[in-house]
Every structure is written in structure tokens, then in C-alpha cells.
XYZ file of C-alpha atoms in Angstrom:
125
model
C -23.077 -23.522 -20.904
C -21.442 -20.415 -22.344
C -24.566 -18.338 -21.615
C -24.587 -19.557 -18.030
C -20.966 -18.452 -17.576
C -21.670 -15.063 -19.120
C -24.541 -14.530 -16.672
C -22.813 -15.965 -13.591
C -19.383 -14.391 -13.984
C -20.489 -10.811 -13.225
C -22.514 -12.073 -10.255
C -19.556 -13.974 -8.865
C -17.274 -10.972 -9.277
C -19.805 -8.666 -7.617
C -20.035 -11.045 -4.654
C -16.350 -10.614 -3.879
C -15.860 -8.240 -0.954
C -12.209 -7.560 -1.614
C -9.836 -8.016 -4.454
C -7.372 -10.686 -3.257
C -4.265 -9.197 -1.711
C -5.332 -5.561 -2.111
C -7.404 -4.824 0.989
C -9.498 -2.579 -1.267
C -13.119 -3.618 -1.546
C -15.181 -3.744 -4.713
C -16.705 -0.357 -3.906
C -13.245 1.247 -3.788
C -13.056 1.566 -0.012
C -9.708 1.341 1.743
C -8.669 0.122 5.175
C -9.023 3.004 7.630
C -6.741 1.297 10.159
C -3.961 -1.258 9.998
C -4.249 -4.453 12.018
C -2.750 -4.262 15.508
C 0.586 -5.915 16.120
C 3.462 -6.391 13.735
C 3.356 -4.899 10.279
C 4.406 -6.612 7.086
C 4.769 -5.077 3.639
C 1.668 -7.025 2.573
C -0.363 -5.584 5.471
C 0.279 -2.057 4.172
C -1.316 -2.839 0.807
C -4.900 -1.622 0.741
C -4.458 0.848 3.594
C -5.452 4.484 3.495
C -2.671 7.077 3.801
C -3.994 8.063 7.248
C -3.668 4.458 8.462
C -0.056 4.235 7.326
C 0.930 7.624 8.743
C -0.719 6.664 12.058
C 1.666 3.691 12.328
C 4.796 4.941 10.534
C 4.509 8.700 10.942
C 4.850 11.276 8.212
C 6.904 10.141 5.219
C 10.384 11.564 4.737
C 9.445 12.406 1.159
C 6.120 12.590 -0.650
C 5.480 12.979 -4.373
C 1.954 13.774 -5.551
C 0.592 13.051 -8.994
C -2.948 13.673 -10.279
C -4.046 10.076 -9.632
C -1.334 8.818 -7.271
C 1.118 9.517 -4.455
C 4.456 7.962 -3.577
C 5.674 8.044 0.015
C 9.282 7.338 0.956
C 10.480 6.327 4.410
C 14.181 6.179 5.307
C 15.281 3.035 7.088
C 19.024 3.348 7.625
C 20.584 1.625 4.615
C 17.313 1.363 2.662
C 14.268 3.340 1.609
C 10.728 1.998 1.817
C 8.312 3.222 -0.855
C 4.528 3.064 -0.568
C 2.607 3.686 -3.794
C -0.941 5.009 -3.458
C -3.432 5.129 -6.317
C -6.959 6.466 -6.447
C -9.680 3.884 -6.032
C -12.969 3.967 -7.962
C -14.452 5.988 -5.069
C -11.692 8.602 -5.453
C -9.886 7.773 -2.191
C -6.188 6.943 -2.159
C -5.259 3.381 -1.236
C -1.828 1.749 -0.986
C -1.387 -0.605 -3.936
C 2.309 -1.485 -3.851
C 5.235 -1.488 -1.405
C 8.865 -1.587 -2.519
C 12.251 -1.288 -0.837
C 15.514 -0.092 -2.369
C 19.076 -0.074 -1.048
C 20.740 3.326 -0.787
C 23.490 2.101 -3.142
C 20.839 1.044 -5.638
C 19.052 -2.206 -6.268
C 16.312 -4.059 -4.473
C 16.265 -4.425 -0.707
C 14.354 -6.896 1.433
C 10.941 -5.270 2.045
C 10.380 -6.841 5.459
C 13.844 -5.912 6.723
C 13.484 -2.367 5.413
C 10.054 -1.962 7.043
C 11.556 -3.194 10.325
C 14.388 -0.648 9.962
C 11.886 2.156 9.306
C 9.869 1.161 12.357
C 12.984 0.920 14.530
C 14.141 4.330 13.350
C 10.707 5.853 14.037
C 10.506 4.355 17.537
C 13.967 5.523 18.603
C 13.650 8.391 21.109
C 15.359 11.548 19.973
C 17.510 13.310 22.599
């Protein structure tokens, strides 16, 4: 039985197209576009930077590291952070989304994303 598990486990893992909840496939590919319609923090995870900037615009702040990037979007009384890490293929893919209140502490991610989107869609005069 143990030998069967040792042989089958790698095959089962290889058969998985995506890692659950990441949107990044086993080959390290990332989503080139976000799904149409409303965005959620979870829908950003697994997306390529180009897909996120196409929907949210350029970040207000960007920090680059050798293997990662952090993008910050202002949303009124909160900041939305998108953390990108290199995939096995070398492309950047969003792996985590967080929201922080301007006064410090955690903010509701969905509410902050909505505030960022509202701010981005407001016409400037």
C-alpha cells in the first residue's frame, strides 16, 4: 500500500492544473486577464501584474525586490497591497492581497478594494 501511494502521489499532484486558490498553474503560468465583472480580493490572487494594472491602473506605490514586488493602491481611508512573487517559470504572479487602515491595523479587504475601484473610476476635473 505504501509503495502504491509513493507512486500515485506524484501523478496525482502532476494532474492538478492549478494550485487551489492561487490561480497559478503547475507550470508557473499566471492569469493574463482577470474575470469580467466585479473584483474580489481572492480574484486578484494568481493574476499577472498586467492584468491587475489593466483593471486597477498603475499602483500608487511599487516596491521591487529580486524575487518579488509589492504594489500599493490608495483607497481613501485604507491602502490595498498586492504581493507578487516569481513563479517557477520566472513570471510574477499575485500571491497575496492585504488591506491596512491609514491609522494602522487591518482593514476589510473587500471594502478597501471597492474604495480603490471607486477612487480610480472617479472622473478628475
